[in-house]
XYZ file of C-alpha atoms in Angstrom:
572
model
C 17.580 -118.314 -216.742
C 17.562 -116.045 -220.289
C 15.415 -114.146 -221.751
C 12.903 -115.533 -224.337
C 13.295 -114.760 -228.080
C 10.346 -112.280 -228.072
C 11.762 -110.462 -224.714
C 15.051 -109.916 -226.140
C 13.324 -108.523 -229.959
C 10.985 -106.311 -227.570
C 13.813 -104.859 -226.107
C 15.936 -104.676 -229.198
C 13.275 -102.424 -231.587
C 12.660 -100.997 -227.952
C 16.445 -99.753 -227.976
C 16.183 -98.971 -231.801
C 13.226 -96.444 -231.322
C 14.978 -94.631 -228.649
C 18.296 -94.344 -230.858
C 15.841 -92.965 -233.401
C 14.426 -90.553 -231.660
C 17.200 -89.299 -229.583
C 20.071 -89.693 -232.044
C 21.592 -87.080 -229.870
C 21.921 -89.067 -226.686
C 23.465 -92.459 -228.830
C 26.350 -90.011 -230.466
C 26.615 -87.489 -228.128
C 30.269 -89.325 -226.688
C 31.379 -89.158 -230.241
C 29.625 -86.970 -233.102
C 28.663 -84.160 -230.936
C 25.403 -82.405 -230.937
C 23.685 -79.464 -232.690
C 24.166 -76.106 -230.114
C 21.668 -73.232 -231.279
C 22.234 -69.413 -229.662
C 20.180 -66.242 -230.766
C 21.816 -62.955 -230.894
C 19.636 -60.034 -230.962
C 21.677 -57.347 -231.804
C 20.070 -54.274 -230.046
C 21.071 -50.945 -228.353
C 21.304 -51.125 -224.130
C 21.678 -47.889 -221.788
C 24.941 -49.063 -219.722
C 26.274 -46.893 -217.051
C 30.187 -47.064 -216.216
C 32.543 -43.868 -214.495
C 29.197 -42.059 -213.641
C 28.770 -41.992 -217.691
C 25.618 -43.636 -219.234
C 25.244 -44.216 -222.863
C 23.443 -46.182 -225.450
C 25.486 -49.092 -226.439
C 25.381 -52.149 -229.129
C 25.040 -55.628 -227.577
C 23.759 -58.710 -227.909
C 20.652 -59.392 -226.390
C 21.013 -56.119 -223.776
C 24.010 -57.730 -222.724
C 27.731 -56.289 -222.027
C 29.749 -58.004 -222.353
C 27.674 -59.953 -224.065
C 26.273 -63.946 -224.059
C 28.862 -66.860 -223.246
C 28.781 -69.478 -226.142
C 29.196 -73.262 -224.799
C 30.596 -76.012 -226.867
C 32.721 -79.587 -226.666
C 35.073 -80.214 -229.434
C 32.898 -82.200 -232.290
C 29.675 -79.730 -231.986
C 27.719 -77.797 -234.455
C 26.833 -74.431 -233.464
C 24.040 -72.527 -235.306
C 23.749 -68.623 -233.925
C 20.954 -66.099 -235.413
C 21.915 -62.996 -235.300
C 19.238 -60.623 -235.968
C 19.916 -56.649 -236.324
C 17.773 -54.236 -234.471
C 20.301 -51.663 -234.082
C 21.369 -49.069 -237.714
C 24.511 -50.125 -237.795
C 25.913 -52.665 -240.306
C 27.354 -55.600 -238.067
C 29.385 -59.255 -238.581
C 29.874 -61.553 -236.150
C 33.560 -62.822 -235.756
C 33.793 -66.626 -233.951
C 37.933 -65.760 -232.931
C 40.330 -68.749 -233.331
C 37.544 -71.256 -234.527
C 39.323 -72.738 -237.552
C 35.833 -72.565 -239.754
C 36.607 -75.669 -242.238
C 34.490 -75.879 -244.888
C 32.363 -73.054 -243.364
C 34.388 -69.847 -244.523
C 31.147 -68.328 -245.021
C 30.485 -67.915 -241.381
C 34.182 -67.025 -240.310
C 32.273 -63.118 -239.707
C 34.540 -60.050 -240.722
C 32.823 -57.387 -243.078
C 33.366 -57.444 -246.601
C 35.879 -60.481 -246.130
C 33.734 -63.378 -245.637
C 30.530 -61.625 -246.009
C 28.579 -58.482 -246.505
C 27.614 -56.935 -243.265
C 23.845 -57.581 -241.557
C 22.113 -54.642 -241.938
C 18.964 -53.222 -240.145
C 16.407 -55.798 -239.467
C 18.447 -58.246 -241.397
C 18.936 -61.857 -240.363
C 22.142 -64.312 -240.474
C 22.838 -67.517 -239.359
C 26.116 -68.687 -238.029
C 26.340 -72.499 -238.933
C 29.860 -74.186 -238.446
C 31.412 -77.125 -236.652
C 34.127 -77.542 -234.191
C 36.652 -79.667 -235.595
C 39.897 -80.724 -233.129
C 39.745 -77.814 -230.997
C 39.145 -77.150 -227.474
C 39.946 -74.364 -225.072
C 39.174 -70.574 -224.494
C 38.232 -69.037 -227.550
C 35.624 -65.582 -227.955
C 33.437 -63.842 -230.062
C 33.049 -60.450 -231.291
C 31.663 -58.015 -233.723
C 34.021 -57.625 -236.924
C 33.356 -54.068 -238.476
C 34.779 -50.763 -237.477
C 34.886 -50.706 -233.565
C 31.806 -52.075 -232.678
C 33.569 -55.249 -230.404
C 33.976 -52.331 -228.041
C 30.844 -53.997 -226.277
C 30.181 -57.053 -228.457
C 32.004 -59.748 -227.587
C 31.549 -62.770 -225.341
C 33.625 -65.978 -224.577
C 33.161 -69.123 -226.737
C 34.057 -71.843 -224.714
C 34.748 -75.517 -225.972
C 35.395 -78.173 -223.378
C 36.947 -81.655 -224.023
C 34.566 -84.222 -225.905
C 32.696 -86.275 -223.402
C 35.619 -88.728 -221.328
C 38.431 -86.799 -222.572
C 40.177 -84.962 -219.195
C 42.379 -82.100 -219.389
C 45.787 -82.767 -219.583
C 46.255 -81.212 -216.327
C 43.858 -82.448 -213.078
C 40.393 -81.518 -212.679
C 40.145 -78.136 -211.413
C 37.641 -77.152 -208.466
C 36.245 -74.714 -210.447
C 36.674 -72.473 -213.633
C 35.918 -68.942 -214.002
C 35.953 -66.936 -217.040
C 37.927 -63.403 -216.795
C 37.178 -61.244 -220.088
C 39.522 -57.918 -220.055
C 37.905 -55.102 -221.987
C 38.035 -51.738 -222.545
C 35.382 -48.987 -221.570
C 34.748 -45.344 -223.593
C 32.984 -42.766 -222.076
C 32.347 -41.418 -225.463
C 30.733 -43.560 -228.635
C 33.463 -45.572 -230.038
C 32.636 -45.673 -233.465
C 32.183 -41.989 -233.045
C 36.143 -41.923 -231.653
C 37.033 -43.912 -234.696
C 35.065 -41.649 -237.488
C 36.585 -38.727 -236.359
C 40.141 -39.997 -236.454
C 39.953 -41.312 -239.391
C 38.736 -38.187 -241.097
C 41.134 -35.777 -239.646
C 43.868 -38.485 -239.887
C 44.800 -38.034 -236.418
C 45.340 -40.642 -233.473
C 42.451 -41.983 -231.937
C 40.954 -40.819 -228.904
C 42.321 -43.768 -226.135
C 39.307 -45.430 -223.729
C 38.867 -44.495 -219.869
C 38.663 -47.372 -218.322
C 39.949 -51.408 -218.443
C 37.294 -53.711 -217.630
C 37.057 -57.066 -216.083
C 33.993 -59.091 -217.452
C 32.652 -55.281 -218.198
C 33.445 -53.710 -214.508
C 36.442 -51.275 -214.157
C 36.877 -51.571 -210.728
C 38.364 -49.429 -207.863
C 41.082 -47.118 -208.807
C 38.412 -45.538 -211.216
C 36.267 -42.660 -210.478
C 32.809 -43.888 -209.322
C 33.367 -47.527 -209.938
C 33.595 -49.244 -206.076
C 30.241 -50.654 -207.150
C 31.555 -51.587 -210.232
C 34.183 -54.181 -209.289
C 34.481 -58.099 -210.170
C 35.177 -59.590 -207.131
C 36.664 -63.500 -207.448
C 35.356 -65.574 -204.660
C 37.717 -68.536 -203.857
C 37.695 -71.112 -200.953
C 41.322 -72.362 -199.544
C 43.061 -75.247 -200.666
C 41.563 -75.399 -204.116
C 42.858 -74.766 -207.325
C 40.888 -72.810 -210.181
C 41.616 -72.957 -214.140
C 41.096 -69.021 -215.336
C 40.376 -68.529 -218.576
C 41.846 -65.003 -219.551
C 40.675 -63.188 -222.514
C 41.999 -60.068 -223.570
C 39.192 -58.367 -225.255
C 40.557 -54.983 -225.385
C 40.735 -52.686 -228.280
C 43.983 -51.326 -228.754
C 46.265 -52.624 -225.325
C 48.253 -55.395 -224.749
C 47.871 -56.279 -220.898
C 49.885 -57.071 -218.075
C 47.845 -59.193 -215.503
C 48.598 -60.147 -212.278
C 47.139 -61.309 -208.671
C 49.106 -59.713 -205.424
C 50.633 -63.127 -203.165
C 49.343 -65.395 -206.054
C 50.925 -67.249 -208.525
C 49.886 -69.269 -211.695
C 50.622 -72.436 -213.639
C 49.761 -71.215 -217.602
C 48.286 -74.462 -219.329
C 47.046 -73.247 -222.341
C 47.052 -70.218 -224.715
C 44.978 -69.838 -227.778
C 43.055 -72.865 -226.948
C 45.944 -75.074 -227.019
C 47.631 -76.683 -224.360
C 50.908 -75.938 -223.451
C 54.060 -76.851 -221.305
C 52.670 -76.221 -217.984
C 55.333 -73.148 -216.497
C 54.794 -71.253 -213.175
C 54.788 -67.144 -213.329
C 53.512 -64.276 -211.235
C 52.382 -62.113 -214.476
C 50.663 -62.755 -217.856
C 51.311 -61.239 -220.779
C 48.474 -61.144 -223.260
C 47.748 -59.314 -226.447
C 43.797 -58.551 -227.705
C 42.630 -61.566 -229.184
C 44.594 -63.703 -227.204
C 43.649 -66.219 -224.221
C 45.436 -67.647 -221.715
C 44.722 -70.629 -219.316
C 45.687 -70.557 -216.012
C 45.834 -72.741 -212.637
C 45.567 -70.498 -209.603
C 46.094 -72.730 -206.581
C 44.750 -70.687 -203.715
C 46.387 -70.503 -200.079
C 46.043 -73.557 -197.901
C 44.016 -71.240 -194.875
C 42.433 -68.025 -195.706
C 44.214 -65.062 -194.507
C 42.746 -62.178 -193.443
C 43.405 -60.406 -196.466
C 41.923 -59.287 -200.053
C 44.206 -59.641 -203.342
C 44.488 -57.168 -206.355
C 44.112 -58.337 -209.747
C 45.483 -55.659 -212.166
C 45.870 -55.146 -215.671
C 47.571 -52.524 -216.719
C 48.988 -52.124 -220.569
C 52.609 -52.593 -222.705
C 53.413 -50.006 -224.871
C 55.914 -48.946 -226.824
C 54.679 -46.846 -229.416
C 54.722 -43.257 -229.533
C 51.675 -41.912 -229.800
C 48.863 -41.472 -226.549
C 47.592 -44.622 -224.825
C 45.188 -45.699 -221.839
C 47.636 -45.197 -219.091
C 45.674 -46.756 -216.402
C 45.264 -49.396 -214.373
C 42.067 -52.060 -214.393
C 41.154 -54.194 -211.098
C 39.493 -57.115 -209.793
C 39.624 -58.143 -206.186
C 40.244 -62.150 -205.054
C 38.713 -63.092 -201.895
C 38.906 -66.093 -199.611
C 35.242 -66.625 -198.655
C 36.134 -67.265 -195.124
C 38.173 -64.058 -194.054
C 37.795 -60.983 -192.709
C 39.795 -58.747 -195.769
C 41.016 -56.137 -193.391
C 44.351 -55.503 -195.889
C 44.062 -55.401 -199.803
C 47.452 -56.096 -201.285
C 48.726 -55.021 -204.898
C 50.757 -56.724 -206.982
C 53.879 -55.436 -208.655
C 54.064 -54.702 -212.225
C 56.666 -53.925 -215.013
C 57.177 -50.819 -216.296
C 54.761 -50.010 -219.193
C 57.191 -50.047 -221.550
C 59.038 -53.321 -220.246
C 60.138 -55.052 -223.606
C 62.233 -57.771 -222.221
C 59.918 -59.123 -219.418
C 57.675 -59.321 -222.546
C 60.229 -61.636 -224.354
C 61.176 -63.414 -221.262
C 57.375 -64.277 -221.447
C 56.615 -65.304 -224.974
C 59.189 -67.217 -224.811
C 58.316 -70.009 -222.643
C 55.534 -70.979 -224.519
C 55.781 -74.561 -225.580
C 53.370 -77.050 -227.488
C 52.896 -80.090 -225.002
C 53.986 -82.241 -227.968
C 53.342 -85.334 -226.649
C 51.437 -88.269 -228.433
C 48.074 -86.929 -227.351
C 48.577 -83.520 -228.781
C 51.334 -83.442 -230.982
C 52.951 -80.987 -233.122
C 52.442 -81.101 -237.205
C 54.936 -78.181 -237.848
C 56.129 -78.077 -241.599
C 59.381 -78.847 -241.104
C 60.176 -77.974 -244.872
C 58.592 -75.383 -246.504
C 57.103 -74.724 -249.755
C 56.130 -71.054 -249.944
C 57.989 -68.277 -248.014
C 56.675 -64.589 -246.965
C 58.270 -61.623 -245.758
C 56.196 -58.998 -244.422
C 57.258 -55.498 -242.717
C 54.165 -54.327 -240.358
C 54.154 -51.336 -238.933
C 52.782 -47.258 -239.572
C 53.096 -45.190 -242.453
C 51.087 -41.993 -243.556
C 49.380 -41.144 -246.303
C 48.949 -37.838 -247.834
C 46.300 -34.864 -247.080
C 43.300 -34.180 -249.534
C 43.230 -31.101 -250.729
C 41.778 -27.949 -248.708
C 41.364 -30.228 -245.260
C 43.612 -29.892 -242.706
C 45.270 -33.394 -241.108
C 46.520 -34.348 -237.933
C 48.604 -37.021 -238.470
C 52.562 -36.891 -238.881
C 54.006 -33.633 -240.240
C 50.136 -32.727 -241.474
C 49.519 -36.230 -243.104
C 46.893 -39.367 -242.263
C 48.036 -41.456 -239.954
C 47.980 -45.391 -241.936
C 49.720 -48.549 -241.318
C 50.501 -51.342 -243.533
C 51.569 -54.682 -244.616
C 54.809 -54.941 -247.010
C 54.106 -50.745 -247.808
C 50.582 -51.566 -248.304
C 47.953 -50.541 -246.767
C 44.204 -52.617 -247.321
C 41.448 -50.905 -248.195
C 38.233 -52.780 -247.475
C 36.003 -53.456 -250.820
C 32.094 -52.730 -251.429
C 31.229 -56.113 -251.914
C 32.819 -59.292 -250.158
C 36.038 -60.862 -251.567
C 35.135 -64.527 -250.624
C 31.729 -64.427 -252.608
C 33.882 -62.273 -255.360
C 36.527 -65.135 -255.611
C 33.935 -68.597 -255.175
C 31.556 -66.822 -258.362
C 34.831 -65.929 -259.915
C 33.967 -62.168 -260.109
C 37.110 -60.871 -258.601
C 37.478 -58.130 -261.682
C 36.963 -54.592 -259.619
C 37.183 -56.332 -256.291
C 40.710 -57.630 -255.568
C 44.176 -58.411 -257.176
C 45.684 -61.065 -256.497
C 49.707 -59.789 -256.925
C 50.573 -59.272 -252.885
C 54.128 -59.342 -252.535
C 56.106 -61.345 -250.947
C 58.551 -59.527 -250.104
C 58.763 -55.483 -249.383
C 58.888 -53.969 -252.467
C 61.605 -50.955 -251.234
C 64.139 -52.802 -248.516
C 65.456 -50.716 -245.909
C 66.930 -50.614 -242.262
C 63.235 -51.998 -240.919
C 64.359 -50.988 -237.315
C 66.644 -48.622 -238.281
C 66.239 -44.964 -239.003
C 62.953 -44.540 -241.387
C 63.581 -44.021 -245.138
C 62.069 -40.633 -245.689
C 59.264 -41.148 -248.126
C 57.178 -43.277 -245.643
C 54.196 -43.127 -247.533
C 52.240 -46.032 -247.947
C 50.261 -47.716 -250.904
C 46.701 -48.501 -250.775
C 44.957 -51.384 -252.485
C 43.395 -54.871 -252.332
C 45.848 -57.134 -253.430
C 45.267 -60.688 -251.938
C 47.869 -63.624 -251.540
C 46.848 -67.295 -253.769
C 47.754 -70.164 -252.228
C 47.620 -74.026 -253.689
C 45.644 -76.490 -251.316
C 48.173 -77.726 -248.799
C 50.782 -75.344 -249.336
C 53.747 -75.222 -246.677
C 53.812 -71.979 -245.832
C 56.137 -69.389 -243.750
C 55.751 -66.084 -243.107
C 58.529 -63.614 -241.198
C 57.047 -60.970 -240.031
C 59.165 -57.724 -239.577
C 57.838 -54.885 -237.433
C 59.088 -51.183 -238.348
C 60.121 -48.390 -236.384
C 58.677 -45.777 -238.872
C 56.747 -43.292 -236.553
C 57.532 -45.937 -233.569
C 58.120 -49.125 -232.751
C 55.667 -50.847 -231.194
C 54.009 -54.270 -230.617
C 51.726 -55.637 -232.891
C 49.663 -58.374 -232.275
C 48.839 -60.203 -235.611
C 45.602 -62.463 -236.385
C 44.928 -65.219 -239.348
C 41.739 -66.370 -239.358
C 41.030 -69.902 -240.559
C 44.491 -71.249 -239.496
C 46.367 -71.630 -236.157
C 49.950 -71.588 -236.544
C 53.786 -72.477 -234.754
C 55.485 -69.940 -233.763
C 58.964 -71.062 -234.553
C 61.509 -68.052 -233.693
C 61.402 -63.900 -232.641
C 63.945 -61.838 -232.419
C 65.120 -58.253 -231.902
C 66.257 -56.059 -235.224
C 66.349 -57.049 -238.229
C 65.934 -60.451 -239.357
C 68.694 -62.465 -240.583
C 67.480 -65.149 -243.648
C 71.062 -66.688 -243.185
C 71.803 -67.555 -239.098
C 68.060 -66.564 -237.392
C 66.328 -70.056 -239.582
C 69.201 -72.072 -237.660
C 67.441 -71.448 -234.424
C 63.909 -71.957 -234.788
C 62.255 -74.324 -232.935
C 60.762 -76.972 -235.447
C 60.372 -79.505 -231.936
C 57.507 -78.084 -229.389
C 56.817 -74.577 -230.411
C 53.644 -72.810 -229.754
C 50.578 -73.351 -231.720
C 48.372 -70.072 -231.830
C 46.037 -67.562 -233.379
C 47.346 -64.525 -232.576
C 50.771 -63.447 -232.209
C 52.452 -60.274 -230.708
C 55.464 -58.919 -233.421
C 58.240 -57.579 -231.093
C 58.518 -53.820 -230.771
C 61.722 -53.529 -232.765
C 62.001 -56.978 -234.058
C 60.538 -59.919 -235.904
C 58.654 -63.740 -235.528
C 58.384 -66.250 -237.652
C 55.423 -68.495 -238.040
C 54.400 -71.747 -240.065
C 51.596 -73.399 -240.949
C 49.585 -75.413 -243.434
C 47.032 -73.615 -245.917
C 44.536 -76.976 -245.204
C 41.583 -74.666 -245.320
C 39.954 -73.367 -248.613
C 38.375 -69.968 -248.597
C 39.427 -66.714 -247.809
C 41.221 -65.853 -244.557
C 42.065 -62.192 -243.089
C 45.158 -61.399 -241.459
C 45.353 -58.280 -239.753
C 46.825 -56.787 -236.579
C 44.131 -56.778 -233.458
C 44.677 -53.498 -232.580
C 41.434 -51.742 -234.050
C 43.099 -48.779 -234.347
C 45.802 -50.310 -236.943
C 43.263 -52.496 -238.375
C 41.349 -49.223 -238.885
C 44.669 -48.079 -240.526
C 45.013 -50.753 -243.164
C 47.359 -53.255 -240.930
C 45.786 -55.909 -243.245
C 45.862 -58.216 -245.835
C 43.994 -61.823 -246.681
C 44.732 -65.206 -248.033
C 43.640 -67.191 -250.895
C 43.960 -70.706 -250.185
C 42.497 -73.065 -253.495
C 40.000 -75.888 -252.733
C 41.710 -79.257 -252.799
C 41.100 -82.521 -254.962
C 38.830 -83.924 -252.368
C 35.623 -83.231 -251.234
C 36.467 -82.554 -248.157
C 38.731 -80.196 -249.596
C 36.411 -77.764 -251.419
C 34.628 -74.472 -249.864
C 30.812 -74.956 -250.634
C 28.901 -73.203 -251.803
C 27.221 -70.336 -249.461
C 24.199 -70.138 -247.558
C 21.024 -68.672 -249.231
C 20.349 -66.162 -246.306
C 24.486 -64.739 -246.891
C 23.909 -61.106 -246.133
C 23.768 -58.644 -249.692
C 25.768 -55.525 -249.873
């Protein structure tokens, strides 16, 4: 028998109220919800090595708070300053539409938060999910403030891969013994290379093979027969890492939170501020037996370097661990294994997640990156090349950070004093890139910005430079991921290398590593007013003036157009 008229209305404004009241709970499989964090910024005592010191971190924390998201939610983070340094809070590979103003690096997007000063992160997650993380984005505070920011699948969406038994976050860091932003003054005014760090952390432990550190190790607990999705961040300074797990292999799913290609391998290769998603199916019965994880770094380059080794231990719950075994790793300096890597990478270009690479392009860049110098002041002595500053540069120019911020500069139209907007496109003096150096490798130092129209197909080739080495550099653009459609060794050819580049499945990232001695070649769409650094994630180079932004115009639409900014936007 049915329900009277009056039962079913009862129920009906009964259903109505709830939906009112919880709006959350009737949208939450397709809006997404609101996701508020506070980050007190304050100073913690942290001992590592048998060294103790007074550290930044967010709320006493290192490394610091994990952020939580699904694709489609609104996170709003306070961050409120009780330390004397100026600090900005950088949310990595989160495409900020329409939010610019809380994209986070200094003088950028914003003016830093000063002492007892307050700012609120407010932004949405728009078609992403993966491993992303957070840092500080000024000088070389993200030393100890950072954290992952992980976004999961919106509610009923599965990975693309089966449902792992469990996931475990794995951030790789760096340790100083001394104050880094004291390691980073110093260089900078005697124009010298930067004292390296003592120690490679995992999730903020060094592990074994240091001094003083047994206590200190992240151990990995894992049952047989199970497989577990690793999330791999590199949060190091200045080092690209090898990482590997002795007797183990992995199946890499994603990178950059996007999923790729799924491809078996015994090492990862991965550059500071990039992630990488693994499946580590453990042994079908325990053996008696502990496993190594290691990261150790790449390098190229030619100045000094952390040349040692980080560690985690993975152990089957059930065994007795009476061996540890190591795993094997390439040289430091192994270029090609490197290569062999990157190259696998594929988009999973399938209907699901497909690939919107511009396969024409309207607007194309060609930058060298790489060092340079820059000459003494008078009566000081330097300590860079030859008795010069050590610098480093994009197309011969090196960025030097404004007083005020460029993206509140360009929205009120006040750019005069600020910024130029005349980058080049192309190196103003050609020469042998990865060749022998021209001999005037001075560099030029300004704030000259690129302008780009709404929607602009763009490609950029970037070129690294053996002036004062060759090395790596892993390159950043906020606001944007991009394909990464071809690398090569040497110098890039504009005639034959286009004919090979992979316009099908290639990878769709935030960060990408340059070859040491070569070049890659990325694409994207500039879909996302505002202003949008681009700068290599090597603090020390960053530090340098390895950087340059982007000017993209608002669009026709209103969902085209950069509001205006929040009323609590930091002052300078």
């Amino acid at each position: 028998m049915g329900a009277s008229p009056e039962i079913l209305l009862t129920i009906l404004l009964f259903a109505m109220s709830c939906v009112l009241a919880f709006p959350e709970a009737a949208s939450a499989k397709h809006a997404g919800i609101t996701r508020h964090y506070k980050f007190n910024i304050k100073l913690k005592n942290v001992t590592r090595l048998c060294h103790t010191k007074s550290m930044v971190t967010v709320n006493g924390k290192f490394p610091g708070p994990r952020v939580v998201a699904r694709e489609g939610d609104r996170l709003v983070v306070k961050v409120v300053s009780h330390v004397p340094n100026n600090i900005s809070i950088h949310w990595h590979g989160i495409r900020q539409l329409q939010s610019g103003w809380a994209d986070g690096p200094s003088y950028i997007t914003q003016c830093p938060i000063q002492a007892n000063q307050t700012y609120v992160y407010n932004f949405t997650i728009t078609g992403q999910r993966g491993t992303l993380f957070w840092h500080a984005h000024i000088s070389w505070l993200r030393a100890s403030v950072y954290g992952s920011l992980i976004v999961f699948p919106k509610h009923n969406v599965s990975y693309p891969f089966a449902k792992p038994h469990k996931e475990v976050t794995i951030m790789l860091g760096e340790w100083f013994n001394a104050d880094p932003e004291a390691v980073i003054s110093q260089a900078l005014q005697t124009g010298g290379g930067p004292n390296v760090s003592d120690a490679y952390t995992f999730n903020g432990l060094p592990g074994p093979l240091y001094n003083c550190s047994a206590n200190n190790t992240y151990k990995l607990k894992v049952i047989p027969g199970k497989t577990y999705l690793l999330r791999l961040i590199n949060a190091a300074l200045n080092d690209e890492l090898f990482f590997s797990i002795a007797n183990h292999t992995f199946t890499v799913v994603e990178v950059d939170a996007t999923y790729v290609k799924p491809f078996e391998t015994n090492l990862l290769v991965i550059a500071p501020g990039q992630t990488t998603n693994v499946l580590l199916k453990t042994k079908p019965i325990a053996p008696n037996a502990s496993f190594y994880m290691l990261a150790r770094p790449y390098f190229t380059g030619q100045g000094t370097f952390d040349n040692t080794t980080g560690a985690g231990i993975l152990e089957y719950e059930t065994s007795s661990n009476s061996t540890t075994f190591t795993p094997t790793l390439p040289p430091i300096n192994a270029t090609n294994v490197v290569a062999n890597f990157t190259r696998k990478l594929r988009s999973l270009a399938n209907s699901q997640f497909p690939v919107n690479v511009p396969q024409t392009v309207d607007k194309k860049f060609f930058f060298t990156v790489g060092l340079g110098n820059s000459p003494c002041p008078k009566n000081q002595t330097c300590h860079g090349p030859n008795g010069t500053k050590f610098s480093a540069s994009v197309n011969n120019i090196s960025m030097a950070l404004p007083s005020s911020a460029i993206l509140q500069s360009y929205f009120f139209k006040k750019s005069n004093g600020v910024y130029t907007s005349d980058f080049p496109s192309f190196p103003l003096r050609p020469f042998n890139y990865t060749g022998t150096p021209p001999n005037n490798t001075l560099v030029i130092n300004g704030t000259k910005l690129v302008v780009l129209p709404f929607n602009t197909s763009v490609e950029v080739v970037m070129q690294g430079t053996s002036i004062l080495g060759a090395e790596s550099h892993p390159l950043h653009i906020h606001g944007f991921n991009f394909y990464v459609v071809g690398e090569g060794f040497g110098n890039f050819d504009p005639n034959t290398d286009p004919k090979n580049f992979n316009l099908v499945d290639p990878v769709e990232r935030n960060t990408v590593g340059v070859p040491s001695g070569g070049w890659v070649a990325i694409r994207f769409y500039a879909d996302n007013p505002g202003v949008w650094f681009m700068h290599c994630h090597f603090d020390v180079h960053l530090s340098w003036g390895l950087r340059m932004a982007w000017i993209v115009l608002d669009g026709t639409l209103p969902s085209q157009k950069l509001p205006p900014p929040p009323s609590d936007l930091p002052k300078c």
